Structures are given as structure tokens and as C-alpha cells.
PDB file of C-alpha atoms in Angstrom:
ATOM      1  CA  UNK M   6       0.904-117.627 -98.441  1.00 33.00           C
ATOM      2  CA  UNK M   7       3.135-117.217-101.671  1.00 31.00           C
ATOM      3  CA  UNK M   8       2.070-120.444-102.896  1.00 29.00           C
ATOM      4  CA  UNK M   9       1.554-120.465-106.476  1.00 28.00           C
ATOM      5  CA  UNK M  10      -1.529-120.645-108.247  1.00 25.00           C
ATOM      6  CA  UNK M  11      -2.931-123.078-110.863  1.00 29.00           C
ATOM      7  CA  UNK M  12      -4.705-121.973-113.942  1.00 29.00           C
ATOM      8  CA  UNK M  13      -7.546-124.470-113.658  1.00 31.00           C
ATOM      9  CA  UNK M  14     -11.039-124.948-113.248  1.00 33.00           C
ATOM     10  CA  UNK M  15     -11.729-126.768-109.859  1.00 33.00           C
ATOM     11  CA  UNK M  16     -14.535-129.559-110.547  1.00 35.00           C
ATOM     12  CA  UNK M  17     -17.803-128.583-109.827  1.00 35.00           C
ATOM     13  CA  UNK M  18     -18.187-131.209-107.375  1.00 36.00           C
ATOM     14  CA  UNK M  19     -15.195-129.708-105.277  1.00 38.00           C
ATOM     15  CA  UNK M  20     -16.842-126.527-105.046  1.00 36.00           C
ATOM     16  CA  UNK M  21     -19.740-127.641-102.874  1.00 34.00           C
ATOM     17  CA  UNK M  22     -20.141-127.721 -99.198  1.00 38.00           C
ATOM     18  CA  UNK M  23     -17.824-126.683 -96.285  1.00 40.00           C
ATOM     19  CA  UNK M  24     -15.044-129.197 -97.805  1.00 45.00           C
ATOM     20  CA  UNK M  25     -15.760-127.796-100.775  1.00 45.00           C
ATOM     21  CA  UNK M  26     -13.648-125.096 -99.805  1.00 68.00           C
ATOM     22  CA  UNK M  27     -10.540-127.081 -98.568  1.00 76.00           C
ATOM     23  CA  UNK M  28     -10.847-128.984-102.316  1.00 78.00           C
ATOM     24  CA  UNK M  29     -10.291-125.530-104.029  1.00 77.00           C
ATOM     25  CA  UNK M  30      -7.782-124.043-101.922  1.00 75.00           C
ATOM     26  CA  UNK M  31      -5.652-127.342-102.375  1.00 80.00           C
ATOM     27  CA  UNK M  32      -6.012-127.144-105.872  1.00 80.00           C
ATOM     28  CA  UNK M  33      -5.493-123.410-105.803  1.00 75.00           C
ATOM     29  CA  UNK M  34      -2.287-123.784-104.105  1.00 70.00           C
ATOM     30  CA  UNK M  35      -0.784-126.612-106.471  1.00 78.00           C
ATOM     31  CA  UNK M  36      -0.767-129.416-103.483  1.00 82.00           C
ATOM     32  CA  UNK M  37      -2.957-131.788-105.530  1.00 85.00           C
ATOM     33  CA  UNK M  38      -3.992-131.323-109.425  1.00 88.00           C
ATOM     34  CA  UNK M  39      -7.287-131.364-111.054  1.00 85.00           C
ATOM     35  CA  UNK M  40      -6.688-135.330-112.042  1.00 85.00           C
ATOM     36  CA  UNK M  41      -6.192-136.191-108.352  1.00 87.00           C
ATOM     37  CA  UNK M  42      -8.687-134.177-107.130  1.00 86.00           C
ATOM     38  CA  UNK M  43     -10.838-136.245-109.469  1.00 86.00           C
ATOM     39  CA  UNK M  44      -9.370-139.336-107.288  1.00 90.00           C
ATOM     40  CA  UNK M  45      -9.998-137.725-104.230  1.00 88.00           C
ATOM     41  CA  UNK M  46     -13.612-137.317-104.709  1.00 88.00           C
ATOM     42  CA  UNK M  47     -14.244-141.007-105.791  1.00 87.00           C
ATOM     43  CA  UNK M  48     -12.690-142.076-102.764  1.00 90.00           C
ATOM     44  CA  UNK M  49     -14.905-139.452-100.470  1.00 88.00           C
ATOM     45  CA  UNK M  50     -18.226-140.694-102.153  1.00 86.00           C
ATOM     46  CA  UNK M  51     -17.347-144.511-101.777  1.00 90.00           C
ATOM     47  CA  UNK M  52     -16.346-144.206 -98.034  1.00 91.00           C
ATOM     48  CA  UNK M  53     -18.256-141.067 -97.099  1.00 89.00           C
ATOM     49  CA  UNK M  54     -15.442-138.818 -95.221  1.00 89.00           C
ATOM     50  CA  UNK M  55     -14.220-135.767 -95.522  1.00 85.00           C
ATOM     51  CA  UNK M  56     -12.561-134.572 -98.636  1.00 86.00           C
ATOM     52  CA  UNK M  57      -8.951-133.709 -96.868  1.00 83.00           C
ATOM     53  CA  UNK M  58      -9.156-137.024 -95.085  1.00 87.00           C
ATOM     54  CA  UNK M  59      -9.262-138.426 -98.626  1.00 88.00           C
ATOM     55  CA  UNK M  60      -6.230-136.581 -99.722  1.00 87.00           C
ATOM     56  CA  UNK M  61      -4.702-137.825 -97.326  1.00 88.00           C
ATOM     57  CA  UNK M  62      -5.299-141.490 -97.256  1.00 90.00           C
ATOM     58  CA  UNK M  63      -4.547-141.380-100.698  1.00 92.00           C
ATOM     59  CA  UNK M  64      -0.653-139.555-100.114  1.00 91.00           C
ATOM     60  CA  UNK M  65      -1.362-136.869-101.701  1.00 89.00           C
ATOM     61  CA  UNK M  66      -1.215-134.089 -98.841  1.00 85.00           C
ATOM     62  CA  UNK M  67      -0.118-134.404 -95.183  1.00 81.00           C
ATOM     63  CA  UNK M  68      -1.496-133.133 -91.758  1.00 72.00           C
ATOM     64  CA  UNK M  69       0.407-129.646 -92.158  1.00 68.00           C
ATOM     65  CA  UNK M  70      -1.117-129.229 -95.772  1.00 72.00           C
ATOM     66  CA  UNK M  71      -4.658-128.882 -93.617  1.00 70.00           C
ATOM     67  CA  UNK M  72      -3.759-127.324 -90.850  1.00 64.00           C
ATOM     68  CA  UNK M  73      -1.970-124.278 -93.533  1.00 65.00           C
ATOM     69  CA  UNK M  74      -5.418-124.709 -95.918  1.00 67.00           C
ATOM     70  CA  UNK M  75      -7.848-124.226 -92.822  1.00 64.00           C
ATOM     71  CA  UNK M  76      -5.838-121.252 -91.398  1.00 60.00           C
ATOM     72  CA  UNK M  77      -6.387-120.097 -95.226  1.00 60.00           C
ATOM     73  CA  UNK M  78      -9.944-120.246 -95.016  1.00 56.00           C
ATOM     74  CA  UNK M  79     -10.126-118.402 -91.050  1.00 52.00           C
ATOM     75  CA  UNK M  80      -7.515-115.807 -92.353  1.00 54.00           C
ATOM     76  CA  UNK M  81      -5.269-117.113 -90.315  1.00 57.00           C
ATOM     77  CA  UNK M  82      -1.960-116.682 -92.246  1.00 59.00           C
ATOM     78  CA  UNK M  83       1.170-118.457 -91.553  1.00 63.00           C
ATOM     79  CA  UNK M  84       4.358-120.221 -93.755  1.00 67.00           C
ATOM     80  CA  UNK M  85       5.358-123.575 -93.706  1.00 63.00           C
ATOM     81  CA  UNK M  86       8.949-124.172 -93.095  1.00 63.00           C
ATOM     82  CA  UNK M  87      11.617-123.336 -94.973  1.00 63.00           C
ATOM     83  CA  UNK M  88       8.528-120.555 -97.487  1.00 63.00           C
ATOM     84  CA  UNK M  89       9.195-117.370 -97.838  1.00 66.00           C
ATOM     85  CA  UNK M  90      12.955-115.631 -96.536  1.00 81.00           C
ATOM     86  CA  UNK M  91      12.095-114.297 -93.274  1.00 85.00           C
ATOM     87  CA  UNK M  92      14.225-115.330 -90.313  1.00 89.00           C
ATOM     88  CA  UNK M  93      13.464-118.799 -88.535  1.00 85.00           C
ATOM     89  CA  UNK M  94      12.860-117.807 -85.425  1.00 88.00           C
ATOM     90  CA  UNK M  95       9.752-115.664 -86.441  1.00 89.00           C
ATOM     91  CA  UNK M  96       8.059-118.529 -84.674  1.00 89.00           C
ATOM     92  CA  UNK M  97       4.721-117.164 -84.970  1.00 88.00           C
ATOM     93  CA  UNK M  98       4.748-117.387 -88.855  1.00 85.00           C
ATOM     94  CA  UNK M  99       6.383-120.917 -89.459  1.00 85.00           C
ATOM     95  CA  UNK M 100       5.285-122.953 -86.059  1.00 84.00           C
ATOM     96  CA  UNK M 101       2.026-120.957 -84.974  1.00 82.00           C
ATOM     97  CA  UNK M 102       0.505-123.953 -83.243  1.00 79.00           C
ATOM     98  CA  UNK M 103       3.704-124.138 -80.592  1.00 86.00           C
ATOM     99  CA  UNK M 104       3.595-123.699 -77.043  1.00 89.00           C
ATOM    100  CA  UNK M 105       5.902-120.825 -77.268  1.00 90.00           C
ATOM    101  CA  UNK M 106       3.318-119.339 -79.790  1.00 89.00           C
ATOM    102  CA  UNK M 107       0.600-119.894 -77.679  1.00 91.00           C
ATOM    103  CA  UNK M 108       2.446-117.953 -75.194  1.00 92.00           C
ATOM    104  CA  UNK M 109       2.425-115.075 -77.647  1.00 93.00           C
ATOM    105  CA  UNK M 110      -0.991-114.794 -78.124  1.00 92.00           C
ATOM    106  CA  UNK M 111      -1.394-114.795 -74.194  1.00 93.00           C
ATOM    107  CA  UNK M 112       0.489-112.151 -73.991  1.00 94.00           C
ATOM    108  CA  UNK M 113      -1.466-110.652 -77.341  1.00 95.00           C
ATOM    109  CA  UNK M 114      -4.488-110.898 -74.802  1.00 94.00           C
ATOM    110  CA  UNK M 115      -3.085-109.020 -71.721  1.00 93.00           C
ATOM    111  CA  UNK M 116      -1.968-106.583 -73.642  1.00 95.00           C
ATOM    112  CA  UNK M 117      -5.589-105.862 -75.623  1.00 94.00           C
ATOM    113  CA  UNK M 118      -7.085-106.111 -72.083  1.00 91.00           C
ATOM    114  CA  UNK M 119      -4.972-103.967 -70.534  1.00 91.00           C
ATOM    115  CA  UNK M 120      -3.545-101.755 -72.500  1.00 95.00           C
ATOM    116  CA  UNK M 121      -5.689-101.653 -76.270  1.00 93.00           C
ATOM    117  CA  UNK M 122      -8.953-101.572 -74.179  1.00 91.00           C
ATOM    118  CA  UNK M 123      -7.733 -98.428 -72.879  1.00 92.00           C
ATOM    119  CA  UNK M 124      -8.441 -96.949 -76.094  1.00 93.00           C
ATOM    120  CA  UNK M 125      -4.814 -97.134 -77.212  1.00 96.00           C
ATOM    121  CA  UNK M 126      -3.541 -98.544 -80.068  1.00 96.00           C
ATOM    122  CA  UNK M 127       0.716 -98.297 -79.593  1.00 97.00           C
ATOM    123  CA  UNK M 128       3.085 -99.821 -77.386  1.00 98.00           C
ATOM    124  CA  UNK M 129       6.861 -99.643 -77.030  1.00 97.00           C
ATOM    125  CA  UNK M 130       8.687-102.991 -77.312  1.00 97.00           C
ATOM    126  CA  UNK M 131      12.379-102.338 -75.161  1.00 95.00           C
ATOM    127  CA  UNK M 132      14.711-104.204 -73.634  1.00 94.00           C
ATOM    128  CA  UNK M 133      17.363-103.044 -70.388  1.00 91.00           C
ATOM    129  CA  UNK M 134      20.478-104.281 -72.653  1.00 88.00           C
ATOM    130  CA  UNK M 135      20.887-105.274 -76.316  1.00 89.00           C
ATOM    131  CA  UNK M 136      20.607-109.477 -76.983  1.00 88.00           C
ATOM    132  CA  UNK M 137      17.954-109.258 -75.361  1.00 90.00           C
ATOM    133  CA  UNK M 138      15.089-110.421 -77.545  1.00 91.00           C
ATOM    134  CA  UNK M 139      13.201-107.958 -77.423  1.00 95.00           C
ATOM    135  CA  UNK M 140      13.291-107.228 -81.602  1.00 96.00           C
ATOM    136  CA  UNK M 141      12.609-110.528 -81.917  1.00 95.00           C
ATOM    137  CA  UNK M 142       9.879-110.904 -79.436  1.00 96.00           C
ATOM    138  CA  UNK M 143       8.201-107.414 -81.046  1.00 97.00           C
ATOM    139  CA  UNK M 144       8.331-109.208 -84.421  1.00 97.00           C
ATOM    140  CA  UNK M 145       6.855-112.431 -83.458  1.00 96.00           C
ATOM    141  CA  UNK M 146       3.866-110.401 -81.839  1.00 97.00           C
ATOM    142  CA  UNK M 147       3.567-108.090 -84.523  1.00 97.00           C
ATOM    143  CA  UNK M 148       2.698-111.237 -86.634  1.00 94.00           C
ATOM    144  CA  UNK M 149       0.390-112.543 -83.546  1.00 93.00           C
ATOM    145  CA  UNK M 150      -1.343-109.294 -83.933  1.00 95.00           C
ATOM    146  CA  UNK M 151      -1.850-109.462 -87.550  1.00 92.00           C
ATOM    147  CA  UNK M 152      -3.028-113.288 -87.373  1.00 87.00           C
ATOM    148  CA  UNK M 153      -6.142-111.727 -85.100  1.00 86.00           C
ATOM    149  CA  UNK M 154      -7.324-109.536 -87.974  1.00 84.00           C
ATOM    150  CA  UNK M 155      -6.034-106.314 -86.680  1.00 86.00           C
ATOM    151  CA  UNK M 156      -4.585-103.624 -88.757  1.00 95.00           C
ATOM    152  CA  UNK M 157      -0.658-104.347 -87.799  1.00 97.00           C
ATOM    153  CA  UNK M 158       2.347-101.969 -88.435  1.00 98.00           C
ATOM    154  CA  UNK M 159       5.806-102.595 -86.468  1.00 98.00           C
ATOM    155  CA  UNK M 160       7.840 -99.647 -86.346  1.00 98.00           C
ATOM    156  CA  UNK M 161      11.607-100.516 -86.150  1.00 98.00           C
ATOM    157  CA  UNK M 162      12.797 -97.632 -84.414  1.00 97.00           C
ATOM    158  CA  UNK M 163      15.912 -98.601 -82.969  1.00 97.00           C
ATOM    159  CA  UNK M 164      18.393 -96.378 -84.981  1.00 96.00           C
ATOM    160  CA  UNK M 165      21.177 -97.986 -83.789  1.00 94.00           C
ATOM    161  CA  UNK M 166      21.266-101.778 -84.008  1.00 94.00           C
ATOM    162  CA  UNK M 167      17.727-102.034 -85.988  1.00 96.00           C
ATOM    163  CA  UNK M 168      16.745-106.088 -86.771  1.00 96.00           C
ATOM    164  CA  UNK M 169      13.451-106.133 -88.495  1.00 97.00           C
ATOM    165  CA  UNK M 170      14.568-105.472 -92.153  1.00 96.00           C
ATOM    166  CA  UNK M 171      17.021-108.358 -91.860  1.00 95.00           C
ATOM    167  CA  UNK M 172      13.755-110.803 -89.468  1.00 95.00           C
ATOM    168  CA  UNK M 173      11.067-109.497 -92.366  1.00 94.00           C
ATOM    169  CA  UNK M 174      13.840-109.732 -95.863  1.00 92.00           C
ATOM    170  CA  UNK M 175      12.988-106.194 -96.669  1.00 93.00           C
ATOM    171  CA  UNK M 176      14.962-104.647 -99.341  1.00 85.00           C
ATOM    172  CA  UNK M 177      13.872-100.833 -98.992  1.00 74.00           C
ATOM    173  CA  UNK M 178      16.490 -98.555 -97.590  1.00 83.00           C
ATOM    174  CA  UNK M 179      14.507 -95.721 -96.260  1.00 92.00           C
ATOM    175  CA  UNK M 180      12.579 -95.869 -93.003  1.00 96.00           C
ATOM    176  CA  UNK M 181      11.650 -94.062 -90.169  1.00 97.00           C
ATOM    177  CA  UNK M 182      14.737 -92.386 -89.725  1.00 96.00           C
ATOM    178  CA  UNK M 183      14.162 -90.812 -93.430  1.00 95.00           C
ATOM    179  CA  UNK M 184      10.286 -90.212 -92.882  1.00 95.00           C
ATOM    180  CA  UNK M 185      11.747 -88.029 -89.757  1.00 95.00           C
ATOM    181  CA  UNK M 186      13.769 -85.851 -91.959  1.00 93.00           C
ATOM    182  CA  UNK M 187      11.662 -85.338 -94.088  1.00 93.00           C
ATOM    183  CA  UNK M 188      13.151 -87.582 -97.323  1.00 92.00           C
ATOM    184  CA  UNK M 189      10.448 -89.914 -97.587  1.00 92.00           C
ATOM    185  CA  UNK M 190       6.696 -90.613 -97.078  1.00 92.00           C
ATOM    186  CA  UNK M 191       4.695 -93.722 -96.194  1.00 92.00           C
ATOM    187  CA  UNK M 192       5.527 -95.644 -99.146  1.00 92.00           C
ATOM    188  CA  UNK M 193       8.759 -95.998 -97.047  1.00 95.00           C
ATOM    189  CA  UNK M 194       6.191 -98.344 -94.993  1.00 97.00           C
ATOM    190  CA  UNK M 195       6.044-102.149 -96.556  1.00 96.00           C
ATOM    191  CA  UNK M 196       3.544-104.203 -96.438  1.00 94.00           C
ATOM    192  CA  UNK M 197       4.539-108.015 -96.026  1.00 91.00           C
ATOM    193  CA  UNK M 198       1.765-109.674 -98.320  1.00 84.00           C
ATOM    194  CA  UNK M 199       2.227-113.197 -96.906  1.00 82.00           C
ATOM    195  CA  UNK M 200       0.443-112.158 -93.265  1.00 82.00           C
ATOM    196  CA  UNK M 201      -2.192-110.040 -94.633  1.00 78.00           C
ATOM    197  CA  UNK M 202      -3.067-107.238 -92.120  1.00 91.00           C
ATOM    198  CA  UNK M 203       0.783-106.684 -91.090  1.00 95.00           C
ATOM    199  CA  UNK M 204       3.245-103.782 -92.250  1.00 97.00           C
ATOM    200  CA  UNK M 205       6.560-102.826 -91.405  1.00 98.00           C
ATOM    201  CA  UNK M 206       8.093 -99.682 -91.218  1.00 98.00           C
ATOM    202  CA  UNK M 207      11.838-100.220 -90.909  1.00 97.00           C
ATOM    203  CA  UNK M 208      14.749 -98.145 -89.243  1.00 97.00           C
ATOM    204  CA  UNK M 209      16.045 -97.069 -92.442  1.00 96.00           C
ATOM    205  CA  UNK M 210      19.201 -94.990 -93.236  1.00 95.00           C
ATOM    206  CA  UNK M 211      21.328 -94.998 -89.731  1.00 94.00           C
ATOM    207  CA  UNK M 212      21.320 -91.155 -88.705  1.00 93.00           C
ATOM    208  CA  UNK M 213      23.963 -89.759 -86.716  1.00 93.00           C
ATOM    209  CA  UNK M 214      21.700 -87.875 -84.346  1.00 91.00           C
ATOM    210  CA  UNK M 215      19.246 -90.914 -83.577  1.00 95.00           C
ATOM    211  CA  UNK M 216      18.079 -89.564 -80.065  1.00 95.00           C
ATOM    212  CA  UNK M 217      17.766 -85.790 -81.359  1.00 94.00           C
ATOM    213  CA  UNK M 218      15.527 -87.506 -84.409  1.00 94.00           C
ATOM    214  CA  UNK M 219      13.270 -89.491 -82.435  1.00 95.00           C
ATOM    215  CA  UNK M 220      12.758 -86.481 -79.825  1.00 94.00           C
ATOM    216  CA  UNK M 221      11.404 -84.157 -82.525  1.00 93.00           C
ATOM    217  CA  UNK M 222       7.831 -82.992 -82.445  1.00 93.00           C
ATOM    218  CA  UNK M 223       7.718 -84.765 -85.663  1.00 94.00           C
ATOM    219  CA  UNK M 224       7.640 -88.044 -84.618  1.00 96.00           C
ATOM    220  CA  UNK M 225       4.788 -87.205 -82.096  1.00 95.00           C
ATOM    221  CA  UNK M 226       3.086 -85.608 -85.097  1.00 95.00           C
ATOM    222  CA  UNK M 227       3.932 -89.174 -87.662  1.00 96.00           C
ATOM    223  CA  UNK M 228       2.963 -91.626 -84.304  1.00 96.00           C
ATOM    224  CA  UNK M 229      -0.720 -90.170 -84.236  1.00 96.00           C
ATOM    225  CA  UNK M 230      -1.111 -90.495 -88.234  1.00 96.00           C
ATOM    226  CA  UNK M 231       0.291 -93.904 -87.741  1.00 97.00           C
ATOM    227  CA  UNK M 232      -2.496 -94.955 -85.713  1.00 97.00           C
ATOM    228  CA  UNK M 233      -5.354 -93.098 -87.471  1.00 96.00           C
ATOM    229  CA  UNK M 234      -4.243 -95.760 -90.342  1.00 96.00           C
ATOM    230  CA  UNK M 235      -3.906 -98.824 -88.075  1.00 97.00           C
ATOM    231  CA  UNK M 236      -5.749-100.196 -85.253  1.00 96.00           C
ATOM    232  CA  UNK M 237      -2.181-101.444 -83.401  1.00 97.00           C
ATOM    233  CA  UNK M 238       0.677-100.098 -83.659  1.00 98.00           C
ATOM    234  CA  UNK M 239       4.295-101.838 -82.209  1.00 98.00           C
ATOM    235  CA  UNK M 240       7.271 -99.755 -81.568  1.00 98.00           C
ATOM    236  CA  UNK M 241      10.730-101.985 -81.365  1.00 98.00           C
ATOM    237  CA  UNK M 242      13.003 -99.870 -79.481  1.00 97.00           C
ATOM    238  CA  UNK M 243      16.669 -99.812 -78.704  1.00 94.00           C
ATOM    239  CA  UNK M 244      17.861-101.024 -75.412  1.00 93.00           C
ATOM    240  CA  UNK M 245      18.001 -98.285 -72.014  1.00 90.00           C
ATOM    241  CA  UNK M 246      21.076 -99.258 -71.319  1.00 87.00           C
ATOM    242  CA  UNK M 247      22.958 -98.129 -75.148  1.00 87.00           C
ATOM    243  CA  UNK M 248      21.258 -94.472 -74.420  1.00 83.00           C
ATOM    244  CA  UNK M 249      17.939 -92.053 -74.162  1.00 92.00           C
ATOM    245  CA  UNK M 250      16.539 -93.411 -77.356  1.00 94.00           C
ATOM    246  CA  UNK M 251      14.292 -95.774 -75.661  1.00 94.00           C
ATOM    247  CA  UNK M 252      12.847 -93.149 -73.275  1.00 94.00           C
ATOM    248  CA  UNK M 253      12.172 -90.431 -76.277  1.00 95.00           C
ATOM    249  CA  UNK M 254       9.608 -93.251 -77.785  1.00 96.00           C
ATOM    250  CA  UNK M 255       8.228 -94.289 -74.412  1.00 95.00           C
ATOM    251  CA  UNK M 256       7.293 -90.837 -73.225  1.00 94.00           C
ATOM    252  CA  UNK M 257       5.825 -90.073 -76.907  1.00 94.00           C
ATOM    253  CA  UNK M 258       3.964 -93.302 -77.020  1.00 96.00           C
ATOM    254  CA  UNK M 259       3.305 -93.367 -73.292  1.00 94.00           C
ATOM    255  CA  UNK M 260       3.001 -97.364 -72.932  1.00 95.00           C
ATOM    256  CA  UNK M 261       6.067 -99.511 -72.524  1.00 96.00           C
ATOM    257  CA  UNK M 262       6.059-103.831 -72.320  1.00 96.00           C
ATOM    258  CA  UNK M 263       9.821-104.516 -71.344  1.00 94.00           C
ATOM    259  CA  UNK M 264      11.724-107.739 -72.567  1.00 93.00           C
ATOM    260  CA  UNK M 265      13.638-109.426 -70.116  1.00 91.00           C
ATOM    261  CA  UNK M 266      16.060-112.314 -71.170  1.00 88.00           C
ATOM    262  CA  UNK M 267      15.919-115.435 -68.675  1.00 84.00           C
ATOM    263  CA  UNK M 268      19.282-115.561 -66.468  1.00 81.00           C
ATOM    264  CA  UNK M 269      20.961-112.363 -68.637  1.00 82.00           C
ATOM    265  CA  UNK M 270      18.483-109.316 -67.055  1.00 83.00           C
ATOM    266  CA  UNK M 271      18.702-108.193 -63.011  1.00 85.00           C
ATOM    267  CA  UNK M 272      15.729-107.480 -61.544  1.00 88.00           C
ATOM    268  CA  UNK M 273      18.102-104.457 -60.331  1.00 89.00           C
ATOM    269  CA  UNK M 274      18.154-103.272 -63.899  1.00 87.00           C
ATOM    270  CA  UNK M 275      14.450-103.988 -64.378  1.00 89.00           C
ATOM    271  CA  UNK M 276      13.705-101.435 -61.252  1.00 90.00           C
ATOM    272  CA  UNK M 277      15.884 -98.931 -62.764  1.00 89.00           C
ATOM    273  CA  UNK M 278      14.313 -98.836 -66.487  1.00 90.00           C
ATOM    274  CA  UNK M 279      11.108 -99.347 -64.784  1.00 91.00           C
ATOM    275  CA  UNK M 280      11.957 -95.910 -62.678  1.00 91.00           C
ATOM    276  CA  UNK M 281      13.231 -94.060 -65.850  1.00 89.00           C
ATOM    277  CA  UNK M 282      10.027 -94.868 -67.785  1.00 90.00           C
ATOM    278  CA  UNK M 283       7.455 -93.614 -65.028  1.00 89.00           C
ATOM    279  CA  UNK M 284       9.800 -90.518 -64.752  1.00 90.00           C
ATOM    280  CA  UNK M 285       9.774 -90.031 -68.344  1.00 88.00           C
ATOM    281  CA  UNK M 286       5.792 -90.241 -68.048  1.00 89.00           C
ATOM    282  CA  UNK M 287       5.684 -93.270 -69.368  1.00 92.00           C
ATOM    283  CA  UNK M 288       3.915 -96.487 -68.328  1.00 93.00           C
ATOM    284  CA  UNK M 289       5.358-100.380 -67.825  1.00 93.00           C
ATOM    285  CA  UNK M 290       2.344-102.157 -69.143  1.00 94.00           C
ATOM    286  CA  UNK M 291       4.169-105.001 -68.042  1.00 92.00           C
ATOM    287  CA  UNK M 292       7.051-107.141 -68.411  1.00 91.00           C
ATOM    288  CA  UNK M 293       7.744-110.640 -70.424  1.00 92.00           C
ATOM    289  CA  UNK M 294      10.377-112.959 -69.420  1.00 89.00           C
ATOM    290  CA  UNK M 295      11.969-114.562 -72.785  1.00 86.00           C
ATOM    291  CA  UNK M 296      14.411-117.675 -73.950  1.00 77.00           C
ATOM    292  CA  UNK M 297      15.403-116.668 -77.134  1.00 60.00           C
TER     293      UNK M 297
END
């Protein structure tokens, strides 16, 4: 969370117990102050409940103030709405208790089960067309990743239309496209402090060879470093239908979950990027249908 920290002392009292912790990390994040923590307490001793229940009764914090302060204390990182400047519909980071988001994680699941227990650690994220969803759908289970524990980085490496920079607010330039000439290192790679375990690698400057880039023996060589570093790896790609790009990452990666939009995608064009891929010696780990 970027919530800003106090400069006090929690009372002793609050540092006690299991709700001990939930007293600290509300003071720590500025929702109550040391004086009404002091109220807070009476009222838990005189009706012997729980110190957020306390808080609560008293006005002082709300039902989402828990629910962020307990995902706090299971590293389970997410923003309330309207924190941080990433885009809205990164639904995974501002409504992670959603149906849609539990969705995500279901997904998260088939894929560790039958792909990651496999002993592999990337994945290709593509769609058939562009406005598709698919960078949005790679960056909301990116996040999903990340909220498990696992080492995260998402790799925007759609050099043509690339999104995550503008989803994630990142300010840096230089990408993947630079790594793969050779201009830059991994400090091109940012890490976005308010999920913890994630990182994102954006597209970077927009080359005018993209599909000659991503088909050099250097990205092969940068995708296996990648994932000696992190224990998943998530590749947003550009769409099959815009060019090759897509297939260059697929059949370096080898693993490929395709995006298809409800009522926009054919199952005609799902069969043919589904026949590219296994040509290209890739595999369709499987396919998600999205409503973005």
C-alpha cells in the first residue's frame, strides 16, 4: 500500500495478541491516531470484542479499512479505490474480493496445475485481434500472481500497440525493445512497490523492426535469465491477426493462454491461431473467454 506512515509509538497494549496486529497496522497507516486508539481499547476491554470491531463501532474505520489491514498482515496486497494511478480496470488490485476476481485466480489455478506444474515458469498472454483484452486480462493476472507470493514479472512485449506502461503509470522509456538491442539492462525492469512480489518490464522505445527483434536469439537468451530471477513469468503479446509477432514469442516461450472477447472473437479465428501456434511448436494451454 502507499499509505503513509505515522511517526508514533503504538500503545503497548495495542501491540499484544492477534488484534494486536490489526491495532498497529491501523495506526501505522494513519486510519486512526494514537488518541483514538486509546478510545478504541477502552471500548474493547469494557465489552470484550475484537479491537477492529471497536474501531468500528466507534466510526472511526469502515469494513474495507479491515478487509485492506488483514490482506496487510497475509501479504495479500491490494489498493483501495481511487490509491495509487494505475488504470481502474486493474480489477485485481482495487476490487480483489469480486466475482470477476475470483475468476482470475481460477484461472491462476489451472494454469499452475497445468502448465507451472510442468516445471515451467512463462506463458504467452495473446489475443486473435487487437481490443481484445487480452493486455488487460495479462495485467490483472500478473497482479493475481503476485497476490499468491510468487516472484511476478509481466513482460509487455507487444511492440506495436503496448498497454502496460499506461495500466501500471510507469514513467521509464526503455523496455524490452531496448534490452533487445542492446541499450539497456534490467534496471529497464520496474518494480511496482504497492503489490510486493510483481515487476514489469515494459515495451519500451517502439522499434521499427518489432518481429525481426523479438525473433533474435537474444530474446531466447534474456527469456531464460528472466526466469532464473522469477518463479512466473507473463508475456503480453500483440494480437495474430496485426502480424508474426505473436508467434516469434509463442514458439520461444512454447506455452500460449489465448484471450477471446465475448461476441467479438470466431471460433473460426480461434481454430486458425490455435493451428498457427501448434505449427509454430507452440502449445494452447488453454483459452479464456473475457467481457472487458
Amino acid at each position: 500500500m502507499n499509505s503513509a506512515l505515522q511517526s508514533v509509538t503504538p500503545p503497548a497494549s495495542v501491540n499484544r495478541g492477534g488484534e494486536s496486529n490489526i491495532g498497529s497496522l491501523l495506526l501505522e497507516s494513519g486510519k486512526i491516531t494514537p488518541e483514538n486508539a486509546e478510545r478504541v481499547l477502552r471500548m474493547q476491554k469494557e465489552l470484550g470484542i475484537r479491537f477492529g470491531e471497536a474501531a468500528q463501532r466507534l466510526g472511526l474505520i469502515n469494513e474495507s479499512d479491515i478487509q485492506e489491514i488483514l490482506a496487510r498482515q497475509f501479504d495479500y496486497p491490494y489498493l483501495q479505490p481511487g490509491a495509487g494511478k494505475f488504470s481502474d480496470k486493474l480489477v485485481a488490485a482495487y476490487q480483489p474480493f469480486s466475482p470477476q476476481v475470483e475468476r482470475l485466480r481460477a484461472v491462476r489455478s489451472q494454469l499452475m496445475l497445468r502448465w507451472m506444474a510442468r516445471g515451467h515458469k512463462s506463458l504467452v498472454i495473446a489475443s486473435v485481434a487487437p481490443g481484445e483484452g487480452a493486455s488487460l486480462f495479462a495485467a490483472n493476472l500478473a497482479v493475481v500472481f503476485s497476490q499468491l507470493g510468487e516472484q511476478t514479472l509481466l513482460v509487455d512485449a507487444n511492440l506495436r500497440a503496448p498497454a502496460q506502461a499506461r495500466i501500471f503509470d510507469l514513467r521509464n522509456s526503455q523496455g524490452l525493445s531496448d534490452m533487445l538491442a542492446g541499450r539497456v539492462g534490467r534496471d529497464a525492469i520496474a518494480k511496482i512497490d504497492s503489490f510486493v512480489d510483481l515487476s514489469v518490464l515494459s515495451a519500451g522505445t517502439l522499434p521499427p523492426n518489432p518481429l525481426e527483434l523479438l525473433s533474435r536469439s537474444t530474446f531466447a537468451t534474456m527469456s531464460r535469465e528472466l526466469e532464473a530471477q522469477y518463479d512466473t513469468v507473463l508475456y503480453d503479446a500483440s494480437a495474430f491477426s496485426i502480424g508474426s509477432d505473436a508467434l516469434a514469442v509463442a514458439s520461444r516461450i512454447g506455452g500460449v493462454l489465448l484471450v477471446v472477447r465475448k461476441n467479438h472473437t470466431s471460433v473460426a479465428e480461434v481454430h486458425a491461431a490455435t493451428e498457427q501456434l501448434v505449427q509454430s511448436g507452440a502449445q494452447v494451454v488453454g483459452s479464456v473467454l473475457v467481457d472487458f
